[in-house]
PDB file of C-alpha atoms and ligand atoms in Angstrom:
ATOM      1  CA  MET K   1     176.047 -17.620  49.093  1.00 96.00           C
ATOM      2  CA  LYS K   2     177.301 -15.872  52.217  1.00 98.00           C
ATOM      3  CA  ILE K   3     175.330 -13.170  54.025  1.00 98.00           C
ATOM      4  CA  PHE K   4     176.906  -9.913  55.231  1.00 98.00           C
ATOM      5  CA  LEU K   5     175.071  -7.197  57.129  1.00 98.00           C
ATOM      6  CA  ASP K   6     175.135  -3.714  55.559  1.00 98.00           C
ATOM      7  CA  THR K   7     175.028  -1.375  58.544  1.00 98.00           C
ATOM      8  CA  ALA K   8     177.109   0.472  61.127  1.00 97.00           C
ATOM      9  CA  ASN K   9     174.436   0.078  63.809  1.00 97.00           C
ATOM     10  CA  LEU K  10     175.966  -1.963  66.640  1.00 96.00           C
ATOM     11  CA  GLY K  11     172.565  -3.021  68.004  1.00 97.00           C
ATOM     12  CA  GLU K  12     171.565  -4.487  64.637  1.00 98.00           C
ATOM     13  CA  ILE K  13     174.928  -6.225  64.271  1.00 98.00           C
ATOM     14  CA  ARG K  14     174.712  -7.656  67.813  1.00 97.00           C
ATOM     15  CA  GLU K  15     171.244  -9.071  67.142  1.00 98.00           C
ATOM     16  CA  ALA K  16     172.062 -10.494  63.693  1.00 98.00           C
ATOM     17  CA  ALA K  17     175.290 -12.018  65.040  1.00 97.00           C
ATOM     18  CA  ARG K  18     173.177 -13.998  67.534  1.00 97.00           C
ATOM     19  CA  TRP K  19     171.295 -15.644  64.659  1.00 97.00           C
ATOM     20  CA  GLY K  20     174.567 -17.345  63.668  1.00 97.00           C
ATOM     21  CA  ILE K  21     174.281 -16.692  59.934  1.00 97.00           C
ATOM     22  CA  LEU K  22     176.508 -13.633  59.474  1.00 98.00           C
ATOM     23  CA  SER K  23     179.801 -13.970  57.598  1.00 98.00           C
ATOM     24  CA  GLY K  24     180.791 -10.288  57.556  1.00 98.00           C
ATOM     25  CA  VAL K  25     179.698  -6.643  57.697  1.00 98.00           C
ATOM     26  CA  THR K  26     179.911  -3.777  55.206  1.00 98.00           C
ATOM     27  CA  THR K  27     179.795  -0.107  56.115  1.00 97.00           C
ATOM     28  CA  ASN K  28     180.044   3.075  54.092  1.00 94.00           C
ATOM     29  CA  PRO K  29     180.427   6.756  55.065  1.00 94.00           C
ATOM     30  CA  THR K  30     176.645   7.304  54.913  1.00 94.00           C
ATOM     31  CA  LEU K  31     175.976   4.387  57.269  1.00 95.00           C
ATOM     32  CA  ILE K  32     178.734   5.505  59.657  1.00 94.00           C
ATOM     33  CA  ALA K  33     177.458   9.108  59.627  1.00 92.00           C
ATOM     34  CA  ARG K  34     173.943   7.878  60.454  1.00 93.00           C
ATOM     35  CA  GLU K  35     175.070   6.513  63.837  1.00 93.00           C
ATOM     36  CA  GLU K  36     175.483   8.994  66.667  1.00 85.00           C
ATOM     37  CA  GLY K  37     178.089   8.713  69.368  1.00 80.00           C
ATOM     38  CA  ALA K  38     180.881   6.301  68.489  1.00 78.00           C
ATOM     39  CA  GLY K  39     183.694   7.422  66.156  1.00 92.00           C
ATOM     40  CA  PHE K  40     184.668   5.589  62.983  1.00 96.00           C
ATOM     41  CA  GLU K  41     187.626   3.612  64.349  1.00 96.00           C
ATOM     42  CA  GLU K  42     185.758   2.742  67.537  1.00 95.00           C
ATOM     43  CA  THR K  43     182.775   1.512  65.494  1.00 96.00           C
ATOM     44  CA  ILE K  44     184.874  -0.664  63.177  1.00 97.00           C
ATOM     45  CA  ARG K  45     186.770  -2.170  66.112  1.00 97.00           C
ATOM     46  CA  ALA K  46     183.483  -2.894  67.930  1.00 96.00           C
ATOM     47  CA  ILE K  47     182.027  -4.593  64.827  1.00 97.00           C
ATOM     48  CA  ALA K  48     185.165  -6.729  64.459  1.00 97.00           C
ATOM     49  CA  GLU K  49     184.690  -7.925  68.042  1.00 97.00           C
ATOM     50  CA  MET K  50     181.129  -9.050  67.279  1.00 97.00           C
ATOM     51  CA  VAL K  51     181.502 -10.661  63.837  1.00 97.00           C
ATOM     52  CA  ASP K  52     184.307 -13.010  62.844  1.00 97.00           C
ATOM     53  CA  GLY K  53     184.554 -12.209  59.130  1.00 98.00           C
ATOM     54  CA  PRO K  54     185.452  -9.438  56.690  1.00 98.00           C
ATOM     55  CA  ILE K  55     184.463  -5.943  57.917  1.00 98.00           C
ATOM     56  CA  SER K  56     184.501  -3.279  55.177  1.00 98.00           C
ATOM     57  CA  ALA K  57     185.656   0.220  56.171  1.00 98.00           C
ATOM     58  CA  GLU K  58     185.484   2.817  53.388  1.00 98.00           C
ATOM     59  CA  THR K  59     188.090   5.433  52.508  1.00 98.00           C
ATOM     60  CA  VAL K  60     187.030   9.021  51.822  1.00 97.00           C
ATOM     61  CA  SER K  61     190.137  10.310  50.014  1.00 97.00           C
ATOM     62  CA  GLN K  62     189.712  10.946  46.305  1.00 96.00           C
ATOM     63  CA  ASP K  63     193.335  10.304  45.312  1.00 98.00           C
ATOM     64  CA  ALA K  64     195.324   7.058  45.412  1.00 98.00           C
ATOM     65  CA  ASP K  65     197.916   8.283  47.935  1.00 98.00           C
ATOM     66  CA  GLY K  66     195.180   9.273  50.367  1.00 98.00           C
ATOM     67  CA  MET K  67     193.283   6.000  49.894  1.00 98.00           C
ATOM     68  CA  VAL K  68     196.454   3.993  50.486  1.00 98.00           C
ATOM     69  CA  ALA K  69     197.263   5.963  53.634  1.00 98.00           C
ATOM     70  CA  GLU K  70     193.718   5.486  54.970  1.00 98.00           C
ATOM     71  CA  GLY K  71     193.753   1.813  53.986  1.00 98.00           C
ATOM     72  CA  VAL K  72     197.032   1.094  55.765  1.00 98.00           C
ATOM     73  CA  GLU K  73     195.629   2.766  58.894  1.00 98.00           C
ATOM     74  CA  TYR K  74     192.304   0.854  58.789  1.00 98.00           C
ATOM     75  CA  ALA K  75     194.002  -2.490  58.173  1.00 98.00           C
ATOM     76  CA  ALA K  76     196.023  -2.019  61.365  1.00 98.00           C
ATOM     77  CA  TRP K  77     192.815  -1.816  63.439  1.00 98.00           C
ATOM     78  CA  HIS K  78     191.957  -5.515  63.030  1.00 98.00           C
ATOM     79  CA  PRO K  79     193.047  -8.388  60.723  1.00 97.00           C
ATOM     80  CA  ASN K  80     189.464  -8.714  59.423  1.00 98.00           C
ATOM     81  CA  VAL K  81     189.235  -5.119  58.190  1.00 98.00           C
ATOM     82  CA  ILE K  82     188.720  -4.849  54.417  1.00 98.00           C
ATOM     83  CA  VAL K  83     189.526  -1.483  52.838  1.00 98.00           C
ATOM     84  CA  LYS K  84     186.636  -0.237  50.724  1.00 98.00           C
ATOM     85  CA  VAL K  85     187.507   2.088  47.849  1.00 98.00           C
ATOM     86  CA  PRO K  86     185.351   3.569  45.076  1.00 98.00           C
ATOM     87  CA  SER K  87     185.425   2.176  41.573  1.00 98.00           C
ATOM     88  CA  THR K  88     187.539   4.973  40.069  1.00 98.00           C
ATOM     89  CA  LEU K  89     190.986   5.001  38.459  1.00 98.00           C
ATOM     90  CA  ALA K  90     192.427   6.325  41.724  1.00 98.00           C
ATOM     91  CA  GLY K  91     190.634   3.499  43.514  1.00 98.00           C
ATOM     92  CA  ILE K  92     192.089   0.880  41.169  1.00 98.00           C
ATOM     93  CA  GLU K  93     195.610   2.247  41.720  1.00 98.00           C
ATOM     94  CA  ALA K  94     195.037   2.188  45.485  1.00 98.00           C
ATOM     95  CA  VAL K  95     193.831  -1.441  45.306  1.00 98.00           C
ATOM     96  CA  SER K  96     196.971  -2.463  43.369  1.00 98.00           C
ATOM     97  CA  ARG K  97     199.205  -0.806  45.925  1.00 98.00           C
ATOM     98  CA  LEU K  98     197.311  -2.095  48.953  1.00 98.00           C
ATOM     99  CA  ALA K  99     197.120  -5.627  47.509  1.00 98.00           C
ATOM    100  CA  ARG K 100     200.915  -5.661  47.113  1.00 98.00           C
ATOM    101  CA  ARG K 101     201.116  -4.983  50.857  1.00 98.00           C
ATOM    102  CA  GLY K 102     198.745  -7.877  51.558  1.00 98.00           C
ATOM    103  CA  ILE K 103     195.797  -5.601  52.425  1.00 98.00           C
ATOM    104  CA  ARG K 104     192.416  -6.817  51.174  1.00 98.00           C
ATOM    105  CA  CYS K 105     190.105  -4.387  49.343  1.00 98.00           C
ATOM    106  CA  ASN K 106     186.416  -4.121  48.479  1.00 98.00           C
ATOM    107  CA  VAL K 107     185.877  -2.091  45.293  1.00 98.00           C
ATOM    108  CA  THR K 108     182.502  -0.430  45.715  1.00 98.00           C
ATOM    109  CA  LEU K 109     180.065   1.538  43.559  1.00 98.00           C
ATOM    110  CA  VAL K 110     180.473  -0.932  40.675  1.00 98.00           C
ATOM    111  CA  PHE K 111     177.921  -0.290  37.931  1.00 98.00           C
ATOM    112  CA  ASN K 112     179.442  -2.006  34.893  1.00 98.00           C
ATOM    113  CA  PRO K 113     181.398  -5.237  34.276  1.00 98.00           C
ATOM    114  CA  ASN K 114     184.585  -3.449  33.152  1.00 98.00           C
ATOM    115  CA  GLN K 115     184.844  -1.705  36.518  1.00 98.00           C
ATOM    116  CA  ALA K 116     184.623  -5.145  38.145  1.00 98.00           C
ATOM    117  CA  LEU K 117     187.215  -6.637  35.754  1.00 98.00           C
ATOM    118  CA  LEU K 118     189.766  -3.879  36.335  1.00 98.00           C
ATOM    119  CA  ALA K 119     189.202  -4.133  40.089  1.00 98.00           C
ATOM    120  CA  ALA K 120     189.816  -7.880  39.921  1.00 98.00           C
ATOM    121  CA  LEU K 121     192.971  -7.441  37.826  1.00 98.00           C
ATOM    122  CA  ALA K 122     194.210  -4.912  40.394  1.00 98.00           C
ATOM    123  CA  GLY K 123     193.827  -7.597  43.052  1.00 98.00           C
ATOM    124  CA  ALA K 124     190.536  -6.701  44.745  1.00 98.00           C
ATOM    125  CA  PHE K 125     189.316  -9.178  47.354  1.00 98.00           C
ATOM    126  CA  VAL K 126     185.680  -8.395  46.498  1.00 98.00           C
ATOM    127  CA  VAL K 127     183.774  -6.174  44.072  1.00 98.00           C
ATOM    128  CA  SER K 128     180.428  -4.635  45.012  1.00 98.00           C
ATOM    129  CA  PRO K 129     177.883  -4.163  42.211  1.00 98.00           C
ATOM    130  CA  PHE K 130     175.023  -1.929  43.459  1.00 98.00           C
ATOM    131  CA  ILE K 131     171.870  -3.728  42.397  1.00 98.00           C
ATOM    132  CA  GLY K 132     169.174  -1.515  43.930  1.00 98.00           C
ATOM    133  CA  ARG K 133     170.645   1.746  42.665  1.00 98.00           C
ATOM    134  CA  LEU K 134     170.806   0.336  39.123  1.00 98.00           C
ATOM    135  CA  GLU K 135     167.193  -0.769  39.323  1.00 97.00           C
ATOM    136  CA  ASP K 136     166.259   2.703  40.615  1.00 98.00           C
ATOM    137  CA  ILE K 137     167.215   4.008  37.158  1.00 98.00           C
ATOM    138  CA  SER K 138     165.526   1.099  35.326  1.00 98.00           C
ATOM    139  CA  HIS K 139     168.695  -0.910  34.605  1.00 98.00           C
ATOM    140  CA  ASP K 140     168.992  -4.652  35.181  1.00 97.00           C
ATOM    141  CA  GLY K 141     171.002  -5.272  38.339  1.00 97.00           C
ATOM    142  CA  MET K 142     170.963  -9.047  37.995  1.00 98.00           C
ATOM    143  CA  GLU K 143     172.263  -8.855  34.433  1.00 98.00           C
ATOM    144  CA  LEU K 144     175.257  -6.930  35.791  1.00 98.00           C
ATOM    145  CA  ILE K 145     175.979  -9.728  38.280  1.00 98.00           C
ATOM    146  CA  ARG K 146     175.573 -12.369  35.565  1.00 98.00           C
ATOM    147  CA  GLU K 147     178.021 -10.529  33.287  1.00 98.00           C
ATOM    148  CA  ILE K 148     180.620 -10.044  36.023  1.00 98.00           C
ATOM    149  CA  ALA K 149     180.340 -13.724  36.998  1.00 98.00           C
ATOM    150  CA  ALA K 150     180.736 -14.793  33.357  1.00 98.00           C
ATOM    151  CA  VAL K 151     183.769 -12.543  32.801  1.00 98.00           C
ATOM    152  CA  PHE K 152     185.460 -13.730  36.002  1.00 98.00           C
ATOM    153  CA  GLU K 153     184.757 -17.345  35.051  1.00 98.00           C
ATOM    154  CA  LEU K 154     186.795 -16.911  31.847  1.00 98.00           C
ATOM    155  CA  ASP K 155     190.002 -16.147  33.771  1.00 97.00           C
ATOM    156  CA  PRO K 156     191.076 -18.886  36.180  1.00 97.00           C
ATOM    157  CA  ASP K 157     193.520 -16.447  37.845  1.00 97.00           C
ATOM    158  CA  ILE K 158     190.689 -14.233  39.086  1.00 98.00           C
ATOM    159  CA  GLU K 159     189.816 -15.095  42.680  1.00 98.00           C
ATOM    160  CA  THR K 160     187.864 -11.888  43.381  1.00 98.00           C
ATOM    161  CA  ARG K 161     184.464 -12.543  44.977  1.00 98.00           C
ATOM    162  CA  ILE K 162     181.251 -10.860  43.830  1.00 98.00           C
ATOM    163  CA  LEU K 163     179.427  -9.092  46.655  1.00 98.00           C
ATOM    164  CA  SER K 164     175.904  -8.054  45.728  1.00 98.00           C
ATOM    165  CA  ALA K 165     175.189  -4.682  47.378  1.00 98.00           C
ATOM    166  CA  SER K 166     172.390  -2.131  47.538  1.00 98.00           C
ATOM    167  CA  ILE K 167     170.022  -5.005  48.313  1.00 98.00           C
ATOM    168  CA  ARG K 168     166.463  -3.732  48.750  1.00 98.00           C
ATOM    169  CA  HIS K 169     164.325  -6.837  49.393  1.00 98.00           C
ATOM    170  CA  PRO K 170     164.668 -10.589  50.036  1.00 98.00           C
ATOM    171  CA  ARG K 171     164.236 -11.575  46.366  1.00 98.00           C
ATOM    172  CA  HIS K 172     167.432  -9.665  45.605  1.00 98.00           C
ATOM    173  CA  ILE K 173     169.349 -12.162  47.766  1.00 98.00           C
ATOM    174  CA  VAL K 174     168.232 -15.329  46.031  1.00 98.00           C
ATOM    175  CA  GLU K 175     168.380 -13.694  42.591  1.00 98.00           C
ATOM    176  CA  SER K 176     171.940 -12.526  43.309  1.00 98.00           C
ATOM    177  CA  ALA K 177     172.944 -16.066  44.284  1.00 98.00           C
ATOM    178  CA  LEU K 178     171.418 -17.521  41.126  1.00 98.00           C
ATOM    179  CA  ALA K 179     173.133 -14.834  39.020  1.00 98.00           C
ATOM    180  CA  GLY K 180     176.546 -15.823  40.394  1.00 98.00           C
ATOM    181  CA  ALA K 181     177.202 -13.567  43.397  1.00 98.00           C
ATOM    182  CA  HIS K 182     179.163 -15.154  46.244  1.00 98.00           C
ATOM    183  CA  ILE K 183     177.955 -12.762  48.948  1.00 98.00           C
ATOM    184  CA  ALA K 184     174.928 -10.524  49.519  1.00 98.00           C
ATOM    185  CA  THR K 185     175.255  -7.616  51.929  1.00 98.00           C
ATOM    186  CA  CYS K 186     171.837  -6.830  53.334  1.00 98.00           C
ATOM    187  CA  PRO K 187     170.210  -4.137  55.439  1.00 98.00           C
ATOM    188  CA  PHE K 188     168.971  -5.458  58.802  1.00 98.00           C
ATOM    189  CA  GLY K 189     165.314  -5.038  57.830  1.00 98.00           C
ATOM    190  CA  VAL K 190     165.761  -7.163  54.702  1.00 98.00           C
ATOM    191  CA  LEU K 191     167.335  -9.994  56.726  1.00 98.00           C
ATOM    192  CA  ARG K 192     164.425  -9.964  59.176  1.00 97.00           C
ATOM    193  CA  GLN K 193     162.001  -9.944  56.273  1.00 98.00           C
ATOM    194  CA  CYS K 194     163.652 -13.096  54.867  1.00 97.00           C
ATOM    195  CA  MET K 195     162.189 -15.188  57.679  1.00 96.00           C
ATOM    196  CA  ARG K 196     158.668 -13.819  57.449  1.00 97.00           C
ATOM    197  CA  HIS K 197     155.887 -15.711  55.684  1.00 97.00           C
ATOM    198  CA  PRO K 198     152.150 -15.587  56.459  1.00 97.00           C
ATOM    199  CA  LEU K 199     151.851 -19.374  56.067  1.00 98.00           C
ATOM    200  CA  THR K 200     154.659 -19.848  58.624  1.00 98.00           C
ATOM    201  CA  ASP K 201     152.814 -17.553  61.047  1.00 97.00           C
ATOM    202  CA  SER K 202     149.382 -19.133  60.533  1.00 98.00           C
ATOM    203  CA  GLY K 203     150.811 -22.681  60.595  1.00 98.00           C
ATOM    204  CA  ASN K 204     152.731 -21.973  63.791  1.00 98.00           C
ATOM    205  CA  ALA K 205     149.625 -20.458  65.432  1.00 98.00           C
ATOM    206  CA  ALA K 206     147.513 -23.488  64.403  1.00 98.00           C
ATOM    207  CA  PHE K 207     150.076 -25.988  65.796  1.00 98.00           C
ATOM    208  CA  LEU K 208     150.123 -24.118  69.105  1.00 98.00           C
ATOM    209  CA  ALA K 209     146.316 -23.863  69.307  1.00 98.00           C
ATOM    210  CA  ASP K 210     145.884 -27.605  68.611  1.00 97.00           C
ATOM    211  CA  TRP K 211     148.482 -28.484  71.237  1.00 97.00           C
ATOM    212  CA  ARG K 212     146.865 -26.303  73.892  1.00 97.00           C
ATOM    213  CA  ALA K 213     143.335 -27.570  73.088  1.00 96.00           C
ATOM    214  CA  ARG K 214     144.495 -31.160  73.495  1.00 95.00           C
ATOM    215  CA  GLN K 215     146.193 -30.396  76.817  1.00 94.00           C
ATOM    216  CA  GLU K 216     143.055 -28.677  78.142  1.00 93.00           C
ATOM    217  CA  SER K 217     140.823 -31.617  77.120  1.00 91.00           C
ATOM    218  CA  ASP K 218     143.107 -34.372  78.499  1.00 82.00           C
ATOM    219  CA  PRO K 219     142.011 -35.761  81.897  1.00 69.00           C
ATOM    220  CA  PRO K 220     144.573 -35.054  84.665  1.00 67.00           C
ATOM    221  CA  ASP K 221     146.991 -37.919  85.482  1.00 67.00           C
ATOM    222  CA  GLN K 222     145.880 -40.348  88.207  1.00 61.00           C
ATOM    223  CA  ASP K 223     148.749 -39.520  90.508  1.00 61.00           C
ATOM    224  CA  GLU K 224     148.191 -35.730  90.373  1.00 54.00           C
TER     225      GLU K 224
HETATM  226  O1  G3P O   1     176.558  -1.727  50.399  1.00 54.21           O
HETATM  227  C1  G3P O   1     176.130  -0.671  49.623  1.00 54.21           C
HETATM  228  C2  G3P O   1     174.897  -0.120  50.174  1.00 54.21           C
HETATM  229  O2  G3P O   1     175.146   0.413  51.436  1.00 54.21           O
HETATM  230  C3  G3P O   1     174.214   0.873  49.341  1.00 54.21           C
HETATM  231  O3  G3P O   1     172.888   0.655  49.547  1.00 54.21           O
HETATM  232  O4  G3P O   1     170.555   1.240  49.757  1.00 54.21           O
HETATM  233  O5  G3P O   1     172.295   3.046  49.799  1.00 54.21           O
HETATM  234  O6  G3P O   1     171.756   1.854  47.681  1.00 54.21           O
HETATM  235  P1  G3P O   1     171.817   1.773  49.156  1.00 54.21           P
END
């Protein structure tokens, strides 16, 4: 399981990149719009400088011609840029056309296994099932990942990776891995939360207290 960061915030990406565990970054128009200042191209280029892995940049056209034009432009910004398109018929056509030009695509907003299958057959590099949004409406996000993984497994020609998206909490990461996802793209807060445990905190505090108590009780060295 690889970990991507799901944000367009350069400060978050800079900090998470320092941890040494990031394999890529995903953005979407909402995340880009949330950040003030930098433009879209500038933001994607800056992310690509910080993280050496796939960087998803999403198209906003609703027709295949527009998506292809946007995708060709984005792909020229950096070799690691992945063109993100919605899971629609226009999106599938755009993926087929972009894939023929050697441009990698992330098919997003996947909510059923057939959308993932058609995306894979079109040549998508990754598909993004949205786990949290499915669970928001009482559907089983992990079952979707399991079904996509099982369908992909049946066809040895399918190399498309499953990227679990709309991750809401740390359990979603491990459950996605166990369900067959290859990648989880996580908000910054969820990644930080992964490393938090009260027993880690209390154990760490106890180790430190014991060490300091022993140092304070030790007699000073003779030669001091
Ligand atoms: O990667 C997809 C993600 O950005 C959507 O997450 O939290 O808006 O459902 P969310």
